[in-house]
């Protein structure tokens, strides 16, 4: 099926994104794995290519595209390189950007957004805590007012870009008795006394992404770093999670999972192998089924991209796109590993890496169980 979601302008932008992948990411692939992060100089290169400030007004150094299809193109191209690149840049461009752009004060925008666009300020968003991430309203980190400032205590875990982020949007409880209505967002910056990072996690997949624990001990946060309104942080997150989820769905459905169509999936240390080696005749119907699953999923995700662009995407549709695409991605990649036989289980084969990388998509951005819970509630179940 031809895709209708993109115009010629988007396809031109795709070339920029592809060029960035070819020139700045591919040659350093092993370096990222060894460092468990994407180097800052690569972020700066992304900034120079205009890839980071897609949602940021021109006054603050962005391109003010106001069109999520550009974000989606970037996510697709990064995902084709690897899932970790898509998640690291996606957290910055799709997840954090809306908090700073929609909710930031003029002073905050002047302070943070130009560096956000050049890649000099790498960002993260910290919601999940060691006690649990699914029930956001129950988060335990606290921020207590002290004159004009706030004193932040607590910890966060599994934070993408957490180790190298210069600015972290942190959700903390500001009104102990008000549940979801007592949470506020704060901009926590590198160098603030009492803000420390734990280790970079050793993950099952997405080796290249920096995923870390963050600790806050009596961190003094100036009132000027409150993002949005006090006690309205939960609502701010709920309003912006659909964009995170549709972005996740784009990455989930963009991953090349069909060995017959992607040379990278056939490359091993022994060089290029013939597609036939991996696709015996009896597997052909199976491959057709996989391809169908991917294309049908992508069609729904494309509709979500368009709806989001028109500000019509509901939280429920975003939840459907997120869980369905994550499930299909995992099913398809698992079948691809099977198709490759023993080779599919070898890390040197791209399909094995893609399979490991994909596992987390059913867990993060709101687990698939939570997505189904939201859909069930909407149906009155
Ligand atoms: C690699 C990686 C990167 C991440 N990046 C970030 C990030 O940048 N920022 C951030 O804030 N978080 C991040 N996360 C955290 C992620 O969003 C959480 O892991 C996720 O929300 C699940 O929370 P949890 O791990 O605490 O599991 P829990 O909430 O403890 O859930 C455990 C299990 O119980 C299920 N469950 C929980 N409640 C229900 C329910 N009501 N009904 C049915 N089932 C339920 C869950 O689906 C899950 O299977 C990341 C996680 C990973 C692994």
mmCIF file of N, CA and C in Angstrom, residues 173-296:
data_model
loop_
_atom_site.group_PDB
_atom_site.id
_atom_site.type_symbol
_atom_site.label_atom_id
_atom_site.label_comp_id
_atom_site.label_asym_id
_atom_site.label_seq_id
_atom_site.Cartn_x
_atom_site.Cartn_y
_atom_site.Cartn_z
ATOM 1 N N UNK A 173 6.205 15.431 43.940
ATOM 2 C CA UNK A 173 4.978 15.730 44.692
ATOM 3 C C UNK A 173 5.153 17.036 45.465
ATOM 4 N N UNK A 174 4.246 17.951 45.252
ATOM 5 C CA UNK A 174 4.316 19.233 45.950
ATOM 6 C C UNK A 174 3.172 19.403 46.948
ATOM 7 N N UNK A 175 2.110 18.638 46.776
ATOM 8 C CA UNK A 175 1.015 18.665 47.762
ATOM 9 C C UNK A 175 0.739 17.230 48.179
ATOM 10 N N UNK A 176 1.202 16.865 49.383
ATOM 11 C CA UNK A 176 1.165 15.453 49.796
ATOM 12 C C UNK A 176 -0.222 14.828 49.775
ATOM 13 N N UNK A 177 -1.248 15.614 50.046
ATOM 14 C CA UNK A 177 -2.578 15.002 50.209
ATOM 15 C C UNK A 177 -3.444 15.092 48.961
ATOM 16 N N UNK A 178 -2.870 15.593 47.868
ATOM 17 C CA UNK A 178 -3.753 15.863 46.724
ATOM 18 C C UNK A 178 -3.598 14.877 45.562
ATOM 19 N N UNK A 179 -2.937 13.749 45.806
ATOM 20 C CA UNK A 179 -2.809 12.711 44.771
ATOM 21 C C UNK A 179 -2.311 13.273 43.456
ATOM 22 N N UNK A 180 -3.039 12.945 42.376
ATOM 23 C CA UNK A 180 -2.622 13.390 41.039
ATOM 24 C C UNK A 180 -2.623 14.915 40.930
ATOM 25 N N UNK A 181 -3.400 15.555 41.791
ATOM 26 C CA UNK A 181 -3.491 17.028 41.711
ATOM 27 C C UNK A 181 -2.420 17.714 42.556
ATOM 28 N N UNK A 182 -1.427 16.941 42.995
ATOM 29 C CA UNK A 182 -0.383 17.533 43.848
ATOM 30 C C UNK A 182 1.008 17.292 43.291
ATOM 31 N N UNK A 183 1.116 17.273 41.960
ATOM 32 C CA UNK A 183 2.420 16.984 41.324
ATOM 33 C C UNK A 183 2.842 18.194 40.478
ATOM 34 N N UNK A 184 4.140 18.533 40.555
ATOM 35 C CA UNK A 184 4.656 19.693 39.821
ATOM 36 C C UNK A 184 5.895 19.265 39.038
ATOM 37 N N UNK A 185 6.146 19.943 37.930
ATOM 38 C CA UNK A 185 7.328 19.650 37.106
ATOM 39 C C UNK A 185 8.416 20.697 37.368
ATOM 40 N N UNK A 186 9.659 20.222 37.450
ATOM 41 C CA UNK A 186 10.792 21.106 37.719
ATOM 42 C C UNK A 186 11.890 20.874 36.679
ATOM 43 N N UNK A 187 12.588 21.934 36.316
ATOM 44 C CA UNK A 187 13.768 21.808 35.462
ATOM 45 C C UNK A 187 14.982 21.664 36.358
ATOM 46 N N UNK A 188 15.555 20.463 36.413
ATOM 47 C CA UNK A 188 16.734 20.217 37.254
ATOM 48 C C UNK A 188 17.953 20.209 36.347
ATOM 49 N N UNK A 189 18.939 21.039 36.712
ATOM 50 C CA UNK A 189 20.091 21.217 35.828
ATOM 51 C C UNK A 189 21.352 20.591 36.401
ATOM 52 N N UNK A 190 22.212 20.146 35.493
ATOM 53 C CA UNK A 190 23.508 19.601 35.882
ATOM 54 C C UNK A 190 24.221 20.614 36.778
ATOM 55 N N UNK A 191 24.859 20.118 37.820
ATOM 56 C CA UNK A 191 25.643 21.007 38.685
ATOM 57 C C UNK A 191 24.871 21.485 39.898
ATOM 58 N N UNK A 192 23.561 21.250 39.933
ATOM 59 C CA UNK A 192 22.819 21.659 41.131
ATOM 60 C C UNK A 192 23.256 20.760 42.287
ATOM 61 N N UNK A 193 23.734 21.344 43.402
ATOM 62 C CA UNK A 193 24.192 20.506 44.513
ATOM 63 C C UNK A 193 23.098 19.549 44.983
ATOM 64 N N UNK A 194 23.482 18.284 45.195
ATOM 65 C CA UNK A 194 22.532 17.275 45.651
ATOM 66 C C UNK A 194 21.918 16.463 44.519
ATOM 67 N N UNK A 195 22.178 16.878 43.263
ATOM 68 C CA UNK A 195 21.674 16.112 42.102
ATOM 69 C C UNK A 195 22.806 15.186 41.635
ATOM 70 N N UNK A 196 22.567 13.878 41.796
ATOM 71 C CA UNK A 196 23.595 12.897 41.411
ATOM 72 C C UNK A 196 23.001 11.814 40.526
ATOM 73 N N UNK A 197 23.888 11.179 39.769
ATOM 74 C CA UNK A 197 23.425 10.102 38.871
ATOM 75 C C UNK A 197 24.060 8.787 39.292
ATOM 76 N N UNK A 198 23.288 7.730 39.131
ATOM 77 C CA UNK A 198 23.836 6.400 39.389
ATOM 78 C C UNK A 198 24.485 5.874 38.135
ATOM 79 N N UNK A 199 24.560 4.554 38.066
ATOM 80 C CA UNK A 199 25.225 3.932 36.928
ATOM 81 C C UNK A 199 24.361 3.998 35.675
ATOM 82 N N UNK A 200 25.040 3.814 34.539
ATOM 83 C CA UNK A 200 24.287 3.598 33.296
ATOM 84 C C UNK A 200 23.872 2.133 33.324
ATOM 85 N N UNK A 201 22.610 1.855 33.117
ATOM 86 C CA UNK A 201 22.135 0.472 33.212
ATOM 87 C C UNK A 201 22.701 -0.405 32.090
ATOM 88 N N UNK A 202 22.935 -1.666 32.451
ATOM 89 C CA UNK A 202 23.346 -2.682 31.478
ATOM 90 C C UNK A 202 22.052 -3.361 31.027
ATOM 91 N N UNK A 203 21.573 -2.997 29.841
ATOM 92 C CA UNK A 203 20.243 -3.426 29.423
ATOM 93 C C UNK A 203 20.284 -4.670 28.507
ATOM 94 N N UNK A 204 19.130 -5.286 28.368
ATOM 95 C CA UNK A 204 19.003 -6.438 27.469
ATOM 96 C C UNK A 204 19.205 -6.006 26.017
ATOM 97 N N UNK A 205 18.727 -4.823 25.691
ATOM 98 C CA UNK A 205 18.862 -4.312 24.314
ATOM 99 C C UNK A 205 19.132 -2.823 24.339
ATOM 100 N N UNK A 206 19.069 -2.224 23.147
ATOM 101 C CA UNK A 206 19.336 -0.788 23.007
ATOM 102 C C UNK A 206 20.620 -0.413 23.751
ATOM 103 N N UNK A 207 21.685 -1.139 23.423
ATOM 104 C CA UNK A 207 22.963 -0.957 24.110
ATOM 105 C C UNK A 207 23.466 0.486 24.022
ATOM 106 N N UNK A 208 23.097 1.177 22.962
ATOM 107 C CA UNK A 208 23.668 2.507 22.708
ATOM 108 C C UNK A 208 23.021 3.602 23.534
ATOM 109 N N UNK A 209 21.883 3.326 24.152
ATOM 110 C CA UNK A 209 21.209 4.433 24.839
ATOM 111 C C UNK A 209 21.649 4.513 26.288
ATOM 112 N N UNK A 210 21.724 5.735 26.750
ATOM 113 C CA UNK A 210 22.114 5.988 28.140
ATOM 114 C C UNK A 210 20.838 5.977 28.977
ATOM 115 N N UNK A 211 20.752 5.000 29.855
ATOM 116 C CA UNK A 211 19.574 4.847 30.720
ATOM 117 C C UNK A 211 20.084 4.816 32.152
ATOM 118 N N UNK A 212 19.653 5.757 32.977
ATOM 119 C CA UNK A 212 20.318 5.903 34.278
ATOM 120 C C UNK A 212 19.337 6.141 35.415
ATOM 121 N N UNK A 213 19.902 5.981 36.623
ATOM 122 C CA UNK A 213 19.171 6.340 37.839
ATOM 123 C C UNK A 213 19.560 7.771 38.203
ATOM 124 N N UNK A 214 18.645 8.506 38.796
ATOM 125 C CA UNK A 214 18.933 9.878 39.232
ATOM 126 C C UNK A 214 18.566 9.996 40.706
ATOM 127 N N UNK A 215 19.413 10.703 41.448
ATOM 128 C CA UNK A 215 19.169 10.879 42.888
ATOM 129 C C UNK A 215 19.134 12.365 43.238
ATOM 130 N N UNK A 216 18.186 12.723 44.080
ATOM 131 C CA UNK A 216 18.044 14.120 44.493
ATOM 132 C C UNK A 216 18.044 14.183 46.022
ATOM 133 N N UNK A 217 19.052 14.844 46.564
ATOM 134 C CA UNK A 217 19.129 14.986 48.014
ATOM 135 C C UNK A 217 19.183 16.469 48.361
ATOM 136 N N UNK A 218 18.094 16.960 48.893
ATOM 137 C CA UNK A 218 17.997 18.387 49.262
ATOM 138 C C UNK A 218 18.477 19.298 48.129
ATOM 139 N N UNK A 219 18.023 19.019 46.930
ATOM 140 C CA UNK A 219 18.413 19.863 45.786
ATOM 141 C C UNK A 219 17.583 21.146 45.840
ATOM 142 N N UNK A 220 18.277 22.264 45.886
ATOM 143 C CA UNK A 220 17.573 23.563 45.935
ATOM 144 C C UNK A 220 17.246 23.991 44.506
ATOM 145 N N UNK A 221 15.949 24.038 44.212
ATOM 146 C CA UNK A 221 15.512 24.394 42.857
ATOM 147 C C UNK A 221 14.923 25.803 42.906
ATOM 148 N N UNK A 222 15.466 26.738 42.144
ATOM 149 C CA UNK A 222 14.873 28.079 42.160
ATOM 150 C C UNK A 222 13.438 28.050 41.643
ATOM 151 N N UNK A 223 12.617 28.943 42.179
ATOM 152 C CA UNK A 223 11.223 29.033 41.702
ATOM 153 C C UNK A 223 11.164 29.231 40.195
ATOM 154 N N UNK A 224 12.210 29.847 39.642
ATOM 155 C CA UNK A 224 12.248 30.103 38.194
ATOM 156 C C UNK A 224 12.378 28.815 37.383
ATOM 157 N N UNK A 225 12.605 27.681 38.049
ATOM 158 C CA UNK A 225 12.729 26.409 37.324
ATOM 159 C C UNK A 225 11.473 25.549 37.398
ATOM 160 N N UNK A 226 10.415 26.100 37.984
ATOM 161 C CA UNK A 226 9.130 25.367 37.949
ATOM 162 C C UNK A 226 8.622 25.439 36.512
ATOM 163 N N UNK A 227 8.278 24.270 35.951
ATOM 164 C CA UNK A 227 7.782 24.233 34.564
ATOM 165 C C UNK A 227 6.262 24.066 34.597
ATOM 166 N N UNK A 228 5.563 25.070 34.101
ATOM 167 C CA UNK A 228 4.106 25.049 34.162
ATOM 168 C C UNK A 228 3.638 25.473 35.546
ATOM 169 N N UNK A 229 2.386 25.140 35.845
ATOM 170 C CA UNK A 229 1.811 25.596 37.115
ATOM 171 C C UNK A 229 2.077 24.594 38.237
ATOM 172 N N UNK A 230 2.227 25.124 39.428
ATOM 173 C CA UNK A 230 2.387 24.275 40.613
ATOM 174 C C UNK A 230 1.140 23.392 40.754
ATOM 175 N N UNK A 231 1.376 22.116 41.044
ATOM 176 C CA UNK A 231 0.317 21.111 41.258
ATOM 177 C C UNK A 231 -0.438 20.712 39.980
ATOM 178 N N UNK A 232 0.031 21.199 38.825
ATOM 179 C CA UNK A 232 -0.658 20.835 37.574
ATOM 180 C C UNK A 232 0.209 19.913 36.709
ATOM 181 N N UNK A 233 1.262 19.363 37.311
ATOM 182 C CA UNK A 233 2.215 18.549 36.539
ATOM 183 C C UNK A 233 1.599 17.274 35.975
ATOM 184 N N UNK A 234 0.703 16.640 36.752
ATOM 185 C CA UNK A 234 0.111 15.384 36.294
ATOM 186 C C UNK A 234 -0.724 15.633 35.035
ATOM 187 N N UNK A 235 -1.504 16.698 35.081
ATOM 188 C CA UNK A 235 -2.337 17.021 33.916
ATOM 189 C C UNK A 235 -1.437 17.326 32.715
ATOM 190 N N UNK A 236 -0.348 18.079 32.981
ATOM 191 C CA UNK A 236 0.592 18.414 31.891
ATOM 192 C C UNK A 236 1.150 17.134 31.266
ATOM 193 N N UNK A 237 1.445 16.138 32.106
ATOM 194 C CA UNK A 237 1.983 14.878 31.568
ATOM 195 C C UNK A 237 0.918 14.124 30.777
ATOM 196 N N UNK A 238 -0.290 14.074 31.321
ATOM 197 C CA UNK A 238 -1.371 13.355 30.628
ATOM 198 C C UNK A 238 -1.655 13.982 29.263
ATOM 199 N N UNK A 239 -1.541 15.311 29.210
ATOM 200 C CA UNK A 239 -1.813 15.994 27.936
ATOM 201 C C UNK A 239 -0.723 15.712 26.897
ATOM 202 N N UNK A 240 0.494 15.446 27.384
ATOM 203 C CA UNK A 240 1.610 15.268 26.436
ATOM 204 C C UNK A 240 1.996 13.811 26.184
ATOM 205 N N UNK A 241 1.476 12.892 26.992
ATOM 206 C CA UNK A 241 1.832 11.484 26.773
ATOM 207 C C UNK A 241 1.347 10.929 25.423
ATOM 208 N N UNK A 242 0.196 11.394 24.891
ATOM 209 C CA UNK A 242 -0.186 10.876 23.572
ATOM 210 C C UNK A 242 0.881 11.135 22.505
ATOM 211 N N UNK A 243 1.555 12.290 22.563
ATOM 212 C CA UNK A 243 2.615 12.537 21.572
ATOM 213 C C UNK A 243 3.774 11.549 21.767
ATOM 214 N N UNK A 244 4.111 11.295 23.045
ATOM 215 C CA UNK A 244 5.175 10.312 23.312
ATOM 216 C C UNK A 244 4.760 8.946 22.757
ATOM 217 N N UNK A 245 3.479 8.618 22.923
ATOM 218 C CA UNK A 245 3.018 7.277 22.511
ATOM 219 C C UNK A 245 2.914 7.141 21.000
ATOM 220 N N UNK A 246 2.473 8.185 20.338
ATOM 221 C CA UNK A 246 2.399 8.064 18.884
ATOM 222 C C UNK A 246 3.825 8.056 18.315
ATOM 223 N N UNK A 247 4.733 8.799 18.946
ATOM 224 C CA UNK A 247 6.146 8.765 18.519
ATOM 225 C C UNK A 247 6.711 7.359 18.698
ATOM 226 N N UNK A 248 6.366 6.727 19.822
ATOM 227 C CA UNK A 248 6.828 5.348 20.068
ATOM 228 C C UNK A 248 6.253 4.418 18.994
ATOM 229 N N UNK A 249 4.991 4.627 18.653
ATOM 230 C CA UNK A 249 4.341 3.768 17.647
ATOM 231 C C UNK A 249 5.009 3.937 16.279
ATOM 232 N N UNK A 250 5.417 5.154 15.967
ATOM 233 C CA UNK A 250 6.111 5.378 14.690
ATOM 234 C C UNK A 250 7.403 4.561 14.669
ATOM 235 N N UNK A 251 8.165 4.637 15.743
ATOM 236 C CA UNK A 251 9.420 3.871 15.799
ATOM 237 C C UNK A 251 9.144 2.373 15.759
ATOM 238 N N UNK A 252 8.120 1.942 16.478
ATOM 239 C CA UNK A 252 7.814 0.500 16.510
ATOM 240 C C UNK A 252 7.468 -0.039 15.127
ATOM 241 N N UNK A 253 6.743 0.762 14.361
ATOM 242 C CA UNK A 253 6.292 0.243 13.071
ATOM 243 C C UNK A 253 7.287 0.549 11.952
ATOM 244 N N UNK A 254 8.303 1.363 12.247
ATOM 245 C CA UNK A 254 9.265 1.729 11.199
ATOM 246 C C UNK A 254 10.396 0.733 11.072
ATOM 247 N N UNK A 255 10.600 -0.046 12.102
ATOM 248 C CA UNK A 255 11.779 -0.909 12.117
ATOM 249 C C UNK A 255 11.736 -1.901 10.976
ATOM 250 N N UNK A 256 12.810 -1.982 10.178
ATOM 251 C CA UNK A 256 12.786 -2.956 9.087
ATOM 252 C C UNK A 256 12.901 -4.358 9.672
ATOM 253 N N UNK A 257 11.840 -5.098 9.515
ATOM 254 C CA UNK A 257 11.835 -6.409 10.146
ATOM 255 C C UNK A 257 11.779 -7.543 9.126
ATOM 256 N N UNK A 258 11.649 -7.177 7.868
ATOM 257 C CA UNK A 258 11.542 -8.222 6.855
ATOM 258 C C UNK A 258 12.913 -8.492 6.253
ATOM 259 N N UNK A 259 13.447 -9.654 6.493
ATOM 260 C CA UNK A 259 14.808 -9.937 6.031
ATOM 261 C C UNK A 259 14.943 -9.817 4.520
ATOM 262 N N UNK A 260 13.873 -10.074 3.823
ATOM 263 C CA UNK A 260 13.947 -10.014 2.369
ATOM 264 C C UNK A 260 14.105 -8.598 1.849
ATOM 265 N N UNK A 261 13.844 -7.622 2.692
ATOM 266 C CA UNK A 261 13.872 -6.241 2.214
ATOM 267 C C UNK A 261 14.991 -5.420 2.805
ATOM 268 N N UNK A 262 15.777 -5.971 3.687
ATOM 269 C CA UNK A 262 16.785 -5.161 4.334
ATOM 270 C C UNK A 262 18.122 -5.890 4.384
ATOM 271 N N UNK A 263 19.079 -5.353 3.663
ATOM 272 C CA UNK A 263 20.388 -5.996 3.595
ATOM 273 C C UNK A 263 21.047 -6.118 4.961
ATOM 274 N N UNK A 264 20.772 -5.130 5.836
ATOM 275 C CA UNK A 264 21.437 -5.171 7.133
ATOM 276 C C UNK A 264 21.078 -6.439 7.881
ATOM 277 N N UNK A 265 19.874 -6.935 7.603
ATOM 278 C CA UNK A 265 19.444 -8.136 8.299
ATOM 279 C C UNK A 265 20.137 -9.380 7.753
ATOM 280 N N UNK A 266 20.825 -9.216 6.644
ATOM 281 C CA UNK A 266 21.500 -10.382 6.075
ATOM 282 C C UNK A 266 23.015 -10.293 6.263
ATOM 283 N N UNK A 267 23.470 -9.238 6.926
ATOM 284 C CA UNK A 267 24.903 -9.061 7.051
ATOM 285 C C UNK A 267 25.426 -9.690 8.325
ATOM 286 N N UNK A 268 26.423 -10.491 8.174
ATOM 287 C CA UNK A 268 27.092 -11.058 9.327
ATOM 288 C C UNK A 268 28.578 -10.944 9.103
ATOM 289 N N UNK A 269 29.363 -11.515 9.982
ATOM 290 C CA UNK A 269 30.809 -11.402 9.806
ATOM 291 C C UNK A 269 31.251 -12.115 8.531
ATOM 292 N N UNK A 270 30.412 -13.043 8.075
ATOM 293 C CA UNK A 270 30.804 -13.752 6.849
ATOM 294 C C UNK A 270 30.386 -12.987 5.598
ATOM 295 N N UNK A 271 29.954 -11.781 5.762
ATOM 296 C CA UNK A 271 29.590 -10.976 4.607
ATOM 297 C C UNK A 271 28.128 -11.152 4.249
ATOM 298 N N UNK A 272 27.762 -10.594 3.132
ATOM 299 C CA UNK A 272 26.367 -10.656 2.716
ATOM 300 C C UNK A 272 25.947 -12.091 2.400
ATOM 301 N N UNK A 273 24.828 -12.469 2.907
ATOM 302 C CA UNK A 273 24.331 -13.814 2.602
ATOM 303 C C UNK A 273 23.113 -13.681 1.705
ATOM 304 N N UNK A 274 22.897 -14.661 0.962
ATOM 305 C CA UNK A 274 21.754 -14.583 0.052
ATOM 306 C C UNK A 274 20.455 -14.632 0.857
ATOM 307 N N UNK A 275 19.496 -13.851 0.412
ATOM 308 C CA UNK A 275 18.203 -13.857 1.105
ATOM 309 C C UNK A 275 17.619 -15.266 1.094
ATOM 310 N N UNK A 276 17.914 -16.005 0.019
ATOM 311 C CA UNK A 276 17.346 -17.348 -0.102
ATOM 312 C C UNK A 276 17.775 -18.263 1.043
ATOM 313 N N UNK A 277 19.013 -18.010 1.507
ATOM 314 C CA UNK A 277 19.513 -18.844 2.598
ATOM 315 C C UNK A 277 18.559 -18.799 3.793
ATOM 316 N N UNK A 278 17.942 -17.629 3.949
ATOM 317 C CA UNK A 278 17.094 -17.438 5.111
ATOM 318 C C UNK A 278 15.616 -17.601 4.823
ATOM 319 N N UNK A 279 15.288 -17.712 3.574
ATOM 320 C CA UNK A 279 13.861 -17.780 3.259
ATOM 321 C C UNK A 279 13.577 -19.014 2.413
ATOM 322 N N UNK A 280 13.590 -20.158 3.044
ATOM 323 C CA UNK A 280 13.238 -21.360 2.298
ATOM 324 C C UNK A 280 11.803 -21.253 1.762
ATOM 325 N N UNK A 281 11.535 -22.004 0.691
ATOM 326 C CA UNK A 281 10.234 -21.867 0.016
ATOM 327 C C UNK A 281 9.060 -21.998 0.981
ATOM 328 N N UNK A 282 9.168 -22.915 1.937
ATOM 329 C CA UNK A 282 8.025 -23.137 2.836
ATOM 330 C C UNK A 282 7.775 -21.956 3.776
ATOM 331 N N UNK A 283 8.736 -21.022 3.811
ATOM 332 C CA UNK A 283 8.564 -19.858 4.687
ATOM 333 C C UNK A 283 7.857 -18.703 3.984
ATOM 334 N N UNK A 284 7.652 -18.833 2.661
ATOM 335 C CA UNK A 284 7.111 -17.686 1.917
ATOM 336 C C UNK A 284 5.745 -17.229 2.448
ATOM 337 N N UNK A 285 4.793 -18.143 2.681
ATOM 338 C CA UNK A 285 3.496 -17.673 3.204
ATOM 339 C C UNK A 285 3.664 -16.961 4.541
ATOM 340 N N UNK A 286 4.582 -17.460 5.335
ATOM 341 C CA UNK A 286 4.845 -16.871 6.631
ATOM 342 C C UNK A 286 5.344 -15.434 6.461
ATOM 343 N N UNK A 287 6.257 -15.245 5.507
ATOM 344 C CA UNK A 287 6.789 -13.897 5.257
ATOM 345 C C UNK A 287 5.683 -12.955 4.787
ATOM 346 N N UNK A 288 4.787 -13.484 3.972
ATOM 347 C CA UNK A 288 3.676 -12.639 3.500
ATOM 348 C C UNK A 288 2.848 -12.163 4.694
ATOM 349 N N UNK A 289 2.626 -13.060 5.622
ATOM 350 C CA UNK A 289 1.817 -12.708 6.804
ATOM 351 C C UNK A 289 2.519 -11.627 7.627
ATOM 352 N N UNK A 290 3.826 -11.748 7.762
ATOM 353 C CA UNK A 290 4.567 -10.752 8.550
ATOM 354 C C UNK A 290 4.467 -9.383 7.893
ATOM 355 N N UNK A 291 4.662 -9.387 6.578
ATOM 356 C CA UNK A 291 4.610 -8.133 5.834
ATOM 357 C C UNK A 291 3.234 -7.483 5.977
ATOM 358 N N UNK A 292 2.199 -8.304 5.928
ATOM 359 C CA UNK A 292 0.832 -7.781 6.063
ATOM 360 C C UNK A 292 0.642 -7.139 7.430
ATOM 361 N N UNK A 293 1.100 -7.828 8.468
ATOM 362 C CA UNK A 293 0.955 -7.287 9.829
ATOM 363 C C UNK A 293 1.611 -5.922 9.938
ATOM 364 N N UNK A 294 2.810 -5.824 9.362
ATOM 365 C CA UNK A 294 3.543 -4.553 9.450
ATOM 366 C C UNK A 294 2.810 -3.438 8.714
ATOM 367 N N UNK A 295 2.345 -3.761 7.506
ATOM 368 C CA UNK A 295 1.713 -2.709 6.694
ATOM 369 C C UNK A 295 0.379 -2.256 7.288
ATOM 370 N N UNK A 296 -0.400 -3.202 7.794
ATOM 371 C CA UNK A 296 -1.695 -2.842 8.393
ATOM 372 C C UNK A 296 -1.454 -1.972 9.627
#
